[in-house]
């Protein structure tokens, strides 16, 4: 038996709870103090909302909770207390700690005594000294003797089946939760025929969670087609059936299971009807999630629209849900951003239905063909083990000189077409699908989804481009590097400390940051702070043709994605991202404040940064601005009145009138420009100013010169989007 849990906090009687609270009292960190509820010594709270129509008793709860660095010391944990003083015993399974030993991420389980109809109770997480005990001697919850579960797959008339009970009884499981309140057993079981022949590709994975006093465990079933090096990978079409305690709870005929994909379903008789709402102020203060603007109220229209979209969407196994299956498709979309629309909506509303959409989308992340699991380790394939593996490289590039063997993945057969949804994953438009679901639930499935996606972004590349085991992302377009760094950093940050791949992801994010620092921060720190192509490989996808000639410009919006991602890594605690951010933040700040650069055009689609492909980079923002704001033939931009654009005062009504006239000259129909209106679709939630906002927010938090002034100019612009419907870009600076 293996265990990823590290600590069980023994429940203590009420009198000793308050004694422990007094002994453990100390000054809270700034983040914890700012967001803590009013109850004495409470770090944060969660609200448990009765989502059903009837009263409930002995309600089992499990949720993930992240803590700010330093908020709970290495010898501290939390106890549970309701508003009326009732102590609720907690089981705290510690998953990850900050570098200083303080708690980072835990999974908390509890039994709420009662929840009246229509009631929402607040469970405070109160600081206390930890009582470290051997959780396996504290009468951990046992699997009911009568429990059984089974997955049946009818493939061409041959039945393959898998069950978890024998594995659990035989100790062939991984312990995810362990204690007297909740136990969860993780089991990997091959699908076998009645004669014991295992299917070479299809396997079942179970997460069986039992609660104290409950005879009905939570049954979490995943069916995979994900082995990395099994010969002959292909799609399989079969009839699927799941039984719990002998009764069929799910069936799906003619299910086409795509190669390197998986599907998940949860079954729980008598499941509690609750919505667990995290304290959004504290959650943001931990810096584990982007600092979304809590002044935004998600509109009822938007909530209704996304609920309708989900309920009418494709949400069964192997379907895409509300994620665009053509991931490389360009343009603003709800799934593109630091977090996708639904995740940002959930953070700002804590709406239970939107939470279910977020979790359901995380479940359907398994539909994509990005899951490459090593049969030898049971985990995503590692670059340490296969430094020459790739999805994009030439066959000759995959031969490991040490072993003389190719590390190419086996070729997929003719049935590998992913019709009807044409799934096409990529890094350039990749949503964050699993990080927040894992953060708030603690479900292992979402953790693995995060690891699969973070790993796929590295292993797909030619081994020479990614520098073999280092997993460098520099080969991709700038936007692809941005989103891949985000996912990789989140995996390194939140993966449990005892997970076999924790250090793997930590090393990869640090290897990438070291490369950027060596190449740019210290190697070639251009004056603009732009990821411009001066470093090896950065030209690939980084440079755009503009009026000054081929490959002389860059896309500021892609650069802004990258700047935000580096700022996000700083907030997650990766200290070697700090010097990179200090350099990168100059770029969005300069476009809003630099002399000779009009901030109205700060979020333009392209920016010319050199006279020719081999010319030195512009030495000032003014020089780049002058080179950009010209006609395609290099002549001055003049409207039908004879006025030159560059002669207009920045942000003035005259400048706006010039643009209105220029539009008419070119037969562009739109409303008149307003003074102080930025170019690039300023009123759009997916416009280029919106894309710029997260970069300016992390810049303003970084402390670099003029960053606060840049934010002040930006936030006071005259035309802004209404983020009440799509808040995925609505990130603001953190308080100093």
XYZ file of C-alpha atoms in Angstrom:
736
model
C 0.000 0.000 0.000
C 1.181 3.517 -0.843
C 0.052 6.781 0.709
C 0.192 10.384 -0.449
C -1.292 11.591 2.868
C 1.102 12.988 5.454
C -0.880 13.885 8.556
C -4.084 13.134 10.370
C -5.346 15.738 12.821
C -7.146 14.052 15.641
C -10.461 15.597 16.629
C -10.338 17.019 20.163
C -13.199 17.703 22.581
C -14.569 21.254 22.785
C -12.747 22.269 25.973
C -9.346 21.364 24.620
C -10.104 23.006 21.267
C -10.340 26.405 22.874
C -7.260 25.706 24.973
C -5.300 24.791 21.860
C -6.544 27.910 20.102
C -5.194 30.101 22.894
C -1.815 28.363 22.893
C -1.499 28.633 19.108
C -2.577 32.277 18.804
C -0.103 34.452 16.955
C -0.039 37.329 14.511
C -1.501 36.217 11.190
C 0.139 36.909 7.877
C -1.059 39.948 5.991
C -2.937 37.788 3.530
C -4.646 35.788 6.243
C -5.577 38.839 8.286
C -7.005 40.675 5.325
C -9.442 37.907 4.476
C -10.089 36.171 7.802
C -13.640 36.020 9.201
C -14.500 37.712 12.490
C -14.337 34.653 14.763
C -11.255 34.598 16.974
C -8.199 32.809 15.517
C -10.055 31.727 12.403
C -7.846 31.510 9.336
C -10.704 31.319 6.855
C -14.090 29.662 6.443
C -16.277 27.742 4.046
C -20.020 28.053 3.745
C -22.048 24.874 3.366
C -25.242 25.540 1.468
C -28.140 23.108 1.458
C -28.672 22.638 -2.263
C -31.615 20.287 -1.768
C -35.206 20.820 -0.698
C -35.143 18.868 2.570
C -33.255 19.001 5.837
C -30.129 16.827 6.011
C -28.386 15.176 8.956
C -24.855 13.821 9.412
C -23.767 15.368 6.128
C -20.396 14.038 4.860
C -18.108 16.696 3.407
C -14.716 16.664 1.695
C -13.071 19.677 0.078
C -9.667 21.043 -0.813
C -8.290 24.087 0.983
C -5.235 26.151 0.118
C -3.443 28.352 2.682
C -1.220 31.383 2.329
C 2.486 30.903 2.946
C 3.254 31.402 6.624
C -0.424 31.439 7.566
C -0.241 28.096 9.365
C 3.176 27.134 10.696
C 4.772 23.732 10.464
C 3.381 22.766 13.891
C -0.122 24.123 13.284
C -3.306 22.997 11.594
C -7.006 23.832 11.772
C -10.027 22.761 13.794
C -13.651 23.214 12.705
C -16.165 25.455 14.444
C -19.650 26.607 13.459
C -21.042 30.065 14.158
C -22.916 28.826 17.249
C -19.694 27.478 18.773
C -20.312 23.848 17.827
C -17.012 22.069 17.230
C -16.971 19.920 14.101
C -14.158 17.326 14.124
C -11.986 17.564 11.032
C -9.808 15.067 9.265
C -7.014 17.020 7.585
C -5.031 15.107 4.977
C -2.012 17.288 4.242
C -0.946 17.236 0.609
C 1.561 20.049 0.149
C 3.575 22.506 2.239
C 5.270 25.775 1.409
C 9.061 26.012 1.466
C 8.945 27.306 5.055
C 6.987 24.234 6.200
C 3.672 26.029 6.535
C 0.576 24.361 5.116
C -0.093 24.961 1.426
C -2.836 22.528 0.404
C -4.912 20.045 2.392
C -7.992 17.917 1.883
C -10.475 18.349 4.728
C -13.211 15.861 5.603
C -15.978 16.331 8.165
C -19.457 15.202 9.132
C -21.786 18.183 9.535
C -24.355 17.333 12.247
C -27.338 18.928 10.506
C -28.319 21.253 7.716
C -31.850 22.610 7.678
C -33.821 23.142 4.493
C -32.656 26.332 2.799
C -29.875 26.779 5.359
C -26.269 27.800 4.799
C -23.884 27.132 7.672
C -20.428 28.660 8.044
C -17.642 26.305 9.038
C -14.676 28.263 10.396
C -11.203 26.799 10.079
C -9.608 27.775 13.361
C -5.884 27.761 14.060
C -4.675 25.095 16.487
C -1.560 23.111 17.333
C -1.460 19.855 15.450
C -1.844 16.525 17.206
C 0.280 14.199 15.120
C -0.882 10.619 15.385
C -0.559 7.471 13.363
C -3.736 7.709 11.329
C -3.727 3.963 10.722
C -4.125 3.271 14.463
C -7.081 5.628 14.856
C -9.745 3.217 13.709
C -9.829 4.350 10.093
C -13.099 3.957 8.254
C -13.433 0.509 6.734
C -15.019 -0.546 3.494
C -18.515 -1.989 4.124
C -18.412 -5.763 3.891
C -21.299 -5.863 1.410
C -19.818 -3.281 -0.956
C -19.075 -4.161 -4.547
C -18.436 -2.227 -7.743
C -17.800 -3.363 -11.284
C -17.104 -1.947 -14.721
C -18.148 -4.055 -17.703
C -17.002 -3.366 -21.243
C -18.617 -5.302 -24.094
C -16.156 -5.027 -26.959
C -17.336 -6.910 -30.036
C -19.177 -9.465 -27.912
C -16.261 -10.050 -25.540
C -16.891 -8.895 -21.973
C -14.035 -7.291 -20.029
C -14.587 -6.489 -16.348
C -12.809 -4.847 -13.410
C -13.641 -4.535 -9.708
C -11.793 -2.817 -6.834
C -12.736 -4.942 -3.790
C -10.109 -7.653 -4.072
C -7.376 -5.066 -4.613
C -8.438 -3.149 -1.519
C -8.616 -6.264 0.633
C -5.221 -7.363 -0.656
C -3.582 -4.026 0.088
C -3.058 -3.247 -3.605
C -4.146 0.365 -3.455
C -2.899 3.886 -2.867
C -4.320 5.694 0.138
C -5.529 9.181 -0.760
C -7.559 9.941 2.395
C -7.083 8.016 5.615
C -8.624 8.479 9.059
C -11.682 7.996 11.257
C -13.895 10.341 9.206
C -13.104 9.356 5.624
C -10.995 6.789 3.819
C -10.328 6.773 0.089
C -8.691 3.875 -1.676
C -7.212 4.417 -5.164
C -7.144 1.247 -7.273
C -5.845 0.577 -10.774
C -7.473 -2.576 -12.194
C -7.010 -4.147 -15.618
C -10.147 -4.986 -17.562
C -10.115 -8.786 -17.917
C -12.171 -11.471 -19.592
C -13.773 -14.228 -17.551
C -10.691 -16.304 -18.413
C -8.442 -13.653 -16.870
C -7.061 -12.179 -20.112
C -6.408 -8.466 -19.721
C -7.217 -6.026 -22.473
C -3.912 -4.545 -23.696
C -5.131 -0.932 -23.722
C -8.284 -0.492 -21.629
C -8.026 -0.251 -17.846
C -10.245 0.895 -14.996
C -9.283 3.117 -12.087
C -11.401 3.407 -8.961
C -11.451 5.915 -6.116
C -13.622 4.432 -3.363
C -14.391 6.861 -0.535
C -16.132 5.681 2.641
C -17.333 7.921 5.475
C -17.841 7.098 9.127
C -21.411 6.053 9.814
C -22.338 5.701 6.158
C -23.017 2.408 4.447
C -22.848 3.885 0.944
C -19.335 4.724 -0.272
C -18.686 7.263 -3.000
C -17.646 5.352 -6.133
C -15.428 7.249 -8.558
C -14.830 5.307 -11.794
C -12.413 6.155 -14.590
C -11.893 4.069 -17.717
C -8.662 4.726 -19.607
C -7.146 4.052 -23.018
C -3.869 5.711 -22.100
C -0.809 3.443 -22.111
C 2.085 5.330 -23.676
C 4.088 2.473 -25.189
C 1.560 -0.322 -25.664
C 1.743 -1.371 -29.351
C -1.223 -0.653 -31.600
C -2.972 2.248 -29.868
C -6.392 2.949 -31.389
C -9.949 4.003 -30.727
C -12.300 1.352 -29.346
C -16.093 1.281 -29.567
C -17.835 -0.690 -26.840
C -20.896 -0.881 -24.609
C -20.065 0.372 -21.115
C -21.813 -0.550 -17.877
C -21.123 0.292 -14.229
C -22.662 -1.637 -11.334
C -22.576 -0.746 -7.627
C -23.688 -3.369 -5.100
C -25.003 -5.461 -7.974
C -27.231 -2.748 -9.450
C -26.588 -1.038 -12.756
C -25.992 2.678 -12.160
C -24.739 3.643 -15.612
C -24.755 2.321 -19.157
C -23.600 3.768 -22.455
C -23.992 1.778 -25.664
C -21.596 2.175 -28.603
C -19.218 4.463 -26.735
C -16.217 5.361 -28.894
C -13.253 5.623 -26.567
C -10.517 7.691 -28.182
C -6.854 6.799 -28.016
C -4.916 8.266 -25.086
C -8.098 9.532 -23.489
C -10.209 8.616 -20.479
C -13.684 9.141 -19.052
C -14.942 9.510 -15.514
C -18.224 9.037 -13.632
C -19.079 9.333 -9.911
C -21.824 7.308 -8.224
C -23.000 7.869 -4.672
C -26.328 6.670 -3.320
C -27.648 9.229 -0.871
C -25.018 11.815 -1.846
C -25.308 15.029 0.176
C -27.030 17.892 -1.639
C -24.607 20.640 -0.693
C -22.627 23.426 -2.288
C -19.371 24.152 -0.478
C -18.452 27.811 -0.943
C -14.883 28.882 -0.258
C -14.044 32.278 1.193
C -13.151 34.086 -2.018
C -11.257 36.910 -0.276
C -8.970 34.442 1.475
C -8.656 32.218 -1.586
C -7.403 35.184 -3.601
C -5.116 36.286 -0.774
C -3.303 32.938 -0.839
C -2.066 33.889 -4.352
C -2.875 30.373 -5.516
C -5.367 31.828 -7.998
C -5.263 35.023 -10.079
C -6.413 38.160 -8.286
C -9.825 38.605 -9.877
C -11.747 41.814 -9.288
C -14.212 41.022 -6.495
C -16.058 44.230 -7.260
C -17.587 42.454 -10.244
C -21.033 40.932 -9.781
C -21.710 38.151 -12.246
C -24.924 39.001 -14.045
C -27.965 36.718 -13.708
C -28.171 36.723 -17.510
C -24.656 35.334 -17.768
C -25.357 32.672 -15.154
C -28.505 31.629 -16.984
C -26.729 31.579 -20.336
C -23.846 29.374 -19.247
C -26.214 26.993 -17.469
C -28.253 26.671 -20.663
C -25.093 26.192 -22.690
C -23.931 23.385 -20.404
C -27.291 21.620 -20.146
C -27.659 21.574 -23.923
C -24.028 20.656 -24.584
C -22.172 17.441 -25.183
C -21.336 16.304 -21.661
C -21.263 12.514 -21.824
C -17.955 10.575 -21.856
C -15.615 11.382 -24.745
C -17.522 14.580 -25.508
C -16.112 18.144 -25.363
C -18.624 19.867 -23.098
C -18.342 23.630 -23.575
C -14.656 23.628 -24.525
C -13.992 24.346 -28.193
C -12.850 20.984 -29.616
C -10.816 22.817 -32.277
C -8.393 24.128 -29.703
C -6.046 25.870 -32.183
C -8.886 28.071 -33.496
C -7.862 31.734 -33.220
C -9.842 34.594 -31.725
C -11.251 35.468 -28.348
C -13.080 32.573 -26.713
C -14.569 31.905 -23.267
C -12.074 29.083 -22.653
C -8.950 31.206 -23.301
C -7.447 33.272 -20.483
C -5.558 32.886 -17.222
C -8.588 30.827 -16.165
C -11.549 30.067 -18.457
C -14.814 31.966 -18.215
C -16.619 29.405 -16.065
C -13.785 29.159 -13.536
C -13.610 32.941 -13.147
C -17.411 33.087 -12.861
C -17.307 30.447 -10.148
C -14.653 32.316 -8.159
C -16.648 35.544 -8.255
C -20.080 34.022 -7.631
C -19.542 30.707 -5.795
C -22.654 29.603 -7.667
C -23.262 25.898 -7.173
C -24.371 25.186 -10.739
C -21.392 27.026 -12.206
C -19.179 24.990 -9.885
C -20.701 21.832 -11.335
C -19.949 23.159 -14.829
C -16.344 23.805 -13.831
C -15.998 20.319 -12.349
C -17.799 18.714 -15.272
C -15.451 20.454 -17.677
C -12.560 19.134 -15.618
C -14.006 15.645 -15.953
C -14.279 16.021 -19.731
C -10.662 17.151 -19.947
C -10.080 13.403 -20.084
C -11.653 13.272 -23.558
C -8.589 14.784 -25.215
C -5.827 12.504 -26.613
C -3.070 13.858 -24.373
C -2.911 11.098 -21.741
C 0.324 9.094 -21.951
C 0.725 6.857 -18.904
C 3.817 4.729 -18.269
C 2.852 1.119 -17.560
C 5.996 0.667 -15.490
C 5.321 3.515 -13.058
C 1.584 4.059 -13.297
C 2.179 7.800 -13.774
C 2.479 10.129 -16.777
C 5.550 9.294 -18.840
C 8.680 11.011 -17.578
C 11.310 12.836 -19.597
C 13.828 11.401 -17.154
C 12.959 7.902 -18.340
C 12.421 8.708 -22.020
C 14.448 11.826 -22.935
C 13.916 11.235 -26.683
C 10.159 10.692 -26.724
C 8.091 13.081 -28.836
C 4.855 13.542 -30.733
C 6.211 16.088 -33.215
C 9.800 15.118 -33.965
C 11.268 13.152 -36.846
C 11.708 9.388 -36.239
C 15.477 9.785 -36.350
C 15.337 12.295 -33.519
C 13.817 9.786 -31.114
C 16.629 7.212 -30.938
C 18.225 7.221 -27.517
C 21.990 6.840 -28.106
C 22.412 5.202 -24.704
C 19.932 2.392 -25.406
C 20.053 2.473 -29.247
C 16.246 2.289 -29.168
C 13.652 4.668 -30.520
C 11.490 6.334 -27.883
C 8.762 7.282 -30.364
C 5.285 6.430 -29.206
C 3.746 3.549 -31.167
C 1.936 4.650 -34.307
C -1.817 4.959 -34.003
C -3.910 2.744 -36.247
C -6.487 3.708 -38.840
C -9.226 3.928 -36.217
C -7.498 6.852 -34.513
C -9.561 9.517 -36.258
C -11.164 11.568 -33.525
C -14.391 12.274 -35.421
C -17.003 13.549 -34.760
C -15.471 16.252 -32.585
C -12.059 16.573 -34.250
C -10.220 17.080 -30.978
C -6.990 18.908 -31.681
C -5.144 19.883 -28.502
C -2.440 22.535 -28.595
C -0.551 24.772 -26.231
C -1.246 28.086 -27.968
C -4.931 28.210 -26.989
C -4.977 25.791 -24.078
C -7.494 26.394 -21.281
C -6.754 25.684 -17.636
C -9.156 22.781 -17.125
C -8.164 20.940 -13.955
C -6.123 23.166 -11.606
C -8.961 24.997 -9.866
C -11.174 21.876 -9.686
C -8.373 20.065 -7.849
C -7.619 23.056 -5.629
C -11.177 23.247 -4.245
C -12.159 19.554 -4.209
C -8.958 17.629 -3.552
C -10.099 14.956 -6.044
C -7.154 12.963 -7.342
C -8.663 12.715 -10.830
C -8.259 16.466 -11.346
C -4.694 16.365 -10.053
C -3.825 13.736 -12.634
C -5.528 15.730 -15.383
C -3.340 18.702 -14.466
C -0.222 16.515 -14.573
C -1.164 14.952 -17.916
C -1.702 18.339 -19.575
C 1.452 19.878 -18.085
C 3.465 16.882 -19.241
C 1.937 16.738 -22.726
C 2.992 20.337 -23.366
C 6.607 19.230 -22.914
C 6.693 15.720 -24.363
C 4.963 16.652 -27.622
C 8.008 18.676 -28.712
C 11.004 17.522 -30.687
C 13.514 16.406 -28.019
C 16.218 18.673 -29.450
C 13.950 21.727 -29.296
C 12.984 21.134 -25.658
C 16.583 20.261 -24.686
C 15.707 16.647 -23.910
C 15.049 16.080 -20.200
C 14.855 19.794 -19.386
C 11.406 20.084 -20.957
C 11.989 23.617 -22.223
C 8.993 25.342 -23.797
C 10.955 27.946 -25.763
C 10.241 26.246 -29.104
C 6.559 27.203 -29.098
C 4.795 30.447 -30.012
C 4.954 33.054 -27.267
C 1.308 32.476 -26.330
C 1.946 28.730 -26.238
C 4.873 29.273 -23.914
C 2.684 31.478 -21.724
C -0.153 29.017 -21.220
C 2.187 26.024 -20.957
C 4.238 27.790 -18.266
C 1.030 28.532 -16.392
C -0.009 24.879 -16.412
C 3.472 23.613 -15.610
C 3.836 26.048 -12.703
C 0.438 25.097 -11.309
C 1.396 21.411 -11.457
C 4.679 22.090 -9.646
C 2.922 24.228 -7.049
C -0.022 22.012 -6.105
C 1.203 18.423 -6.615
C 1.425 16.676 -3.220
C 4.882 16.665 -1.678
C 4.962 12.867 -1.490
C 3.740 12.322 -5.016
C 6.428 10.593 -7.125
C 6.257 13.364 -9.759
C 6.380 16.399 -7.465
C 10.088 17.014 -7.915
C 9.812 16.234 -11.625
C 7.505 19.196 -12.237
C 9.380 21.490 -9.852
C 12.602 20.781 -11.742
C 10.955 21.452 -15.128
C 9.525 24.827 -14.179
C 12.872 25.843 -12.723
C 14.733 24.625 -15.813
C 12.484 26.803 -17.952
C 12.864 29.847 -15.727
C 16.628 29.380 -15.692
C 16.657 29.379 -19.496
C 14.624 32.589 -19.732
C 16.780 34.300 -17.133
C 20.022 33.204 -18.787
C 18.812 34.167 -22.259
C 17.039 37.408 -21.417
C 17.170 38.695 -17.851
C 20.956 38.555 -17.752
C 21.875 37.423 -21.282
C 20.120 40.021 -23.429
C 17.778 42.265 -21.440
C 16.500 44.558 -24.205
C 15.326 47.984 -23.097
C 11.694 47.328 -23.950
C 11.291 44.219 -21.802
C 9.874 42.517 -24.888
C 10.137 38.840 -25.733
C 11.327 39.913 -29.156
C 13.309 37.151 -30.780
C 16.816 38.085 -29.686
C 17.208 34.715 -27.991
C 17.729 31.376 -29.682
C 14.469 29.873 -31.011
C 12.360 32.842 -29.879
C 11.832 33.884 -33.504
C 9.584 30.878 -33.963
C 6.140 32.351 -33.680
C 7.339 35.416 -31.805
C 7.807 37.840 -34.673
C 5.092 39.263 -36.889
C 5.426 41.131 -40.179
C 4.429 44.800 -39.963
C 4.641 47.879 -42.164
C 8.421 48.161 -41.781
C 9.058 44.820 -43.455
C 9.058 41.076 -42.743
C 9.669 39.741 -39.270
C 10.217 43.132 -37.702
C 7.372 43.210 -35.217
C 5.852 41.270 -32.385
C 2.386 40.667 -30.999
C 2.051 42.645 -27.730
C -0.978 40.595 -26.679
C 0.993 37.340 -26.827
C 3.766 39.041 -24.882
C 1.159 40.134 -22.325
C 0.042 36.530 -21.862
C 3.654 35.651 -21.169
C 4.157 38.532 -18.717
C 1.079 37.514 -16.746
C 2.193 33.884 -16.621
C 5.571 34.894 -15.190
C 3.796 37.064 -12.628
C 1.584 34.116 -11.737
C 4.674 31.981 -11.154
C 6.072 34.660 -8.851
C 2.831 34.592 -6.877
C 3.022 30.801 -6.648
C 6.384 31.171 -4.929
C 8.906 30.445 -7.695
C 11.580 32.927 -6.676
C 13.623 32.580 -9.859
C 10.652 34.027 -11.754
C 11.073 37.354 -9.929
C 14.014 38.755 -11.948
C 12.313 37.666 -15.164
C 9.122 39.491 -14.157
C 11.064 42.625 -13.215
C 12.415 42.708 -16.772
C 9.249 41.553 -18.575
C 6.947 43.973 -16.729
C 8.701 46.879 -18.419
C 6.912 46.075 -21.657
C 3.275 46.619 -20.633
C 4.279 49.472 -18.315
C 6.211 51.277 -21.056
C 3.311 51.041 -23.494
C 1.203 52.979 -21.004
C 3.702 55.496 -19.630
C 6.846 55.826 -21.776
C 7.548 59.258 -23.322
C 6.714 59.322 -27.010
C 4.394 56.295 -26.851
C 0.670 57.017 -26.739
C -1.068 54.650 -24.353
C -4.194 54.740 -26.533
C -2.322 52.315 -28.802
C -0.742 50.354 -25.942
C -2.705 47.215 -26.800
C -2.244 47.277 -30.562
C -2.242 44.001 -32.487
C 1.391 44.366 -33.578
C 4.320 46.584 -32.661
C 7.316 47.192 -34.926
C 10.461 46.750 -32.865
C 13.244 46.769 -35.505
C 13.905 48.180 -38.976
C 14.738 44.772 -40.451
C 15.035 41.207 -39.243
C 18.740 41.667 -38.572
C 18.558 45.210 -37.179
C 19.107 45.988 -33.515
C 15.999 46.190 -31.392
C 14.464 49.614 -30.872
C 16.194 51.431 -28.051
C 13.058 53.229 -26.875
C 9.289 52.911 -26.873
C 9.082 56.196 -28.787
C 11.145 54.726 -31.626
C 8.968 51.613 -31.779
C 5.813 53.724 -31.715
C 6.951 55.946 -34.563
C 7.812 52.887 -36.652
C 4.448 51.248 -35.960
C 1.977 54.083 -36.465
C 2.490 54.454 -40.215
C 0.770 53.210 -43.331
C 1.800 49.953 -44.951
C 4.075 51.813 -47.341
C 5.785 53.604 -44.460
C 4.099 56.959 -45.082
C 2.416 59.002 -42.383
C -1.154 58.190 -41.397
C -3.257 61.133 -42.595
C -7.048 61.302 -42.736
C -9.237 63.110 -45.283
C -8.951 66.377 -43.369
C -5.209 66.376 -43.979
C -4.389 65.869 -40.285
C -1.611 63.487 -39.254
C -2.396 60.932 -36.570
C 0.893 61.396 -34.750
C 0.203 65.133 -34.488
C -2.853 64.555 -32.279
C -2.541 64.879 -28.524
C -2.567 61.451 -26.846
C -5.952 60.661 -25.313
C -7.561 63.848 -26.592
C -10.909 64.403 -28.250
C -9.004 65.556 -31.320
C -7.295 62.163 -31.511
C -10.652 60.416 -31.163
C -12.171 62.639 -33.866
C -9.235 61.848 -36.149
C -9.908 58.122 -35.718
C -13.615 58.609 -36.397
C -12.804 60.456 -39.598
C -10.174 57.873 -40.575
C -12.781 55.132 -40.211
C -15.148 57.015 -42.483
C -12.344 57.498 -45.029
C -11.928 53.726 -45.122
C -15.676 53.054 -45.086
C -15.573 51.528 -41.630
C -18.935 51.716 -39.885
C -18.779 52.077 -36.134
C -19.816 54.506 -33.447
C -17.662 57.627 -33.021
C -14.465 57.191 -31.020
C -14.373 58.624 -27.513
C -11.509 60.558 -26.005
C -9.389 58.144 -23.985
C -10.663 55.048 -25.831
C -7.914 52.491 -26.426
C -7.574 50.794 -29.782
C -7.964 47.019 -30.083
C -11.689 46.619 -29.197
C -11.637 48.423 -25.867
C -15.231 47.491 -25.038
C -14.767 43.768 -25.666
C -14.154 41.259 -22.871
C -11.722 39.536 -25.258
C -10.225 42.665 -26.829
C -6.535 43.446 -26.759
C -6.822 45.895 -23.841
C -8.519 43.089 -21.902
C -5.646 40.771 -22.841
C -3.279 43.443 -21.515
C -5.017 43.837 -18.158
C -3.537 40.784 -16.347
C -0.017 41.781 -17.466
C -0.486 45.306 -16.117
C -1.946 43.894 -12.893
C 1.085 41.714 -12.126
C 3.373 44.539 -13.230
C 1.675 46.913 -10.790
C 2.187 44.346 -8.053
C 5.846 43.803 -8.972
C 7.028 47.165 -7.698
C 8.950 48.159 -10.823
C 9.151 51.896 -11.652
C 6.004 53.504 -13.142
C 3.963 50.300 -12.815
C 1.372 51.859 -10.502
C 1.123 54.865 -12.803
C 0.598 52.562 -15.795
C -2.235 50.811 -13.981
C -3.808 54.149 -13.034
C -3.840 55.255 -16.686
C -5.277 51.917 -17.771
C -8.012 51.621 -15.164
C -9.182 55.195 -15.784
C -9.594 54.820 -19.552
C -12.950 55.961 -20.884
C -14.166 52.766 -22.570
C -14.051 49.450 -20.709
C -15.625 46.020 -21.161
C -18.421 44.709 -18.986
C -16.837 41.762 -17.229
C -20.101 40.767 -15.542
C -20.645 38.101 -18.196
C -17.104 36.976 -19.050
C -14.641 37.876 -16.273
C -11.718 35.685 -17.363
C -9.445 38.716 -17.969
C -10.686 40.798 -15.019
C -7.494 40.562 -12.956
C -6.395 43.501 -10.789
C -3.216 44.297 -8.813
C -2.821 42.860 -5.336
C -2.594 45.210 -2.401
C 1.044 45.978 -1.498
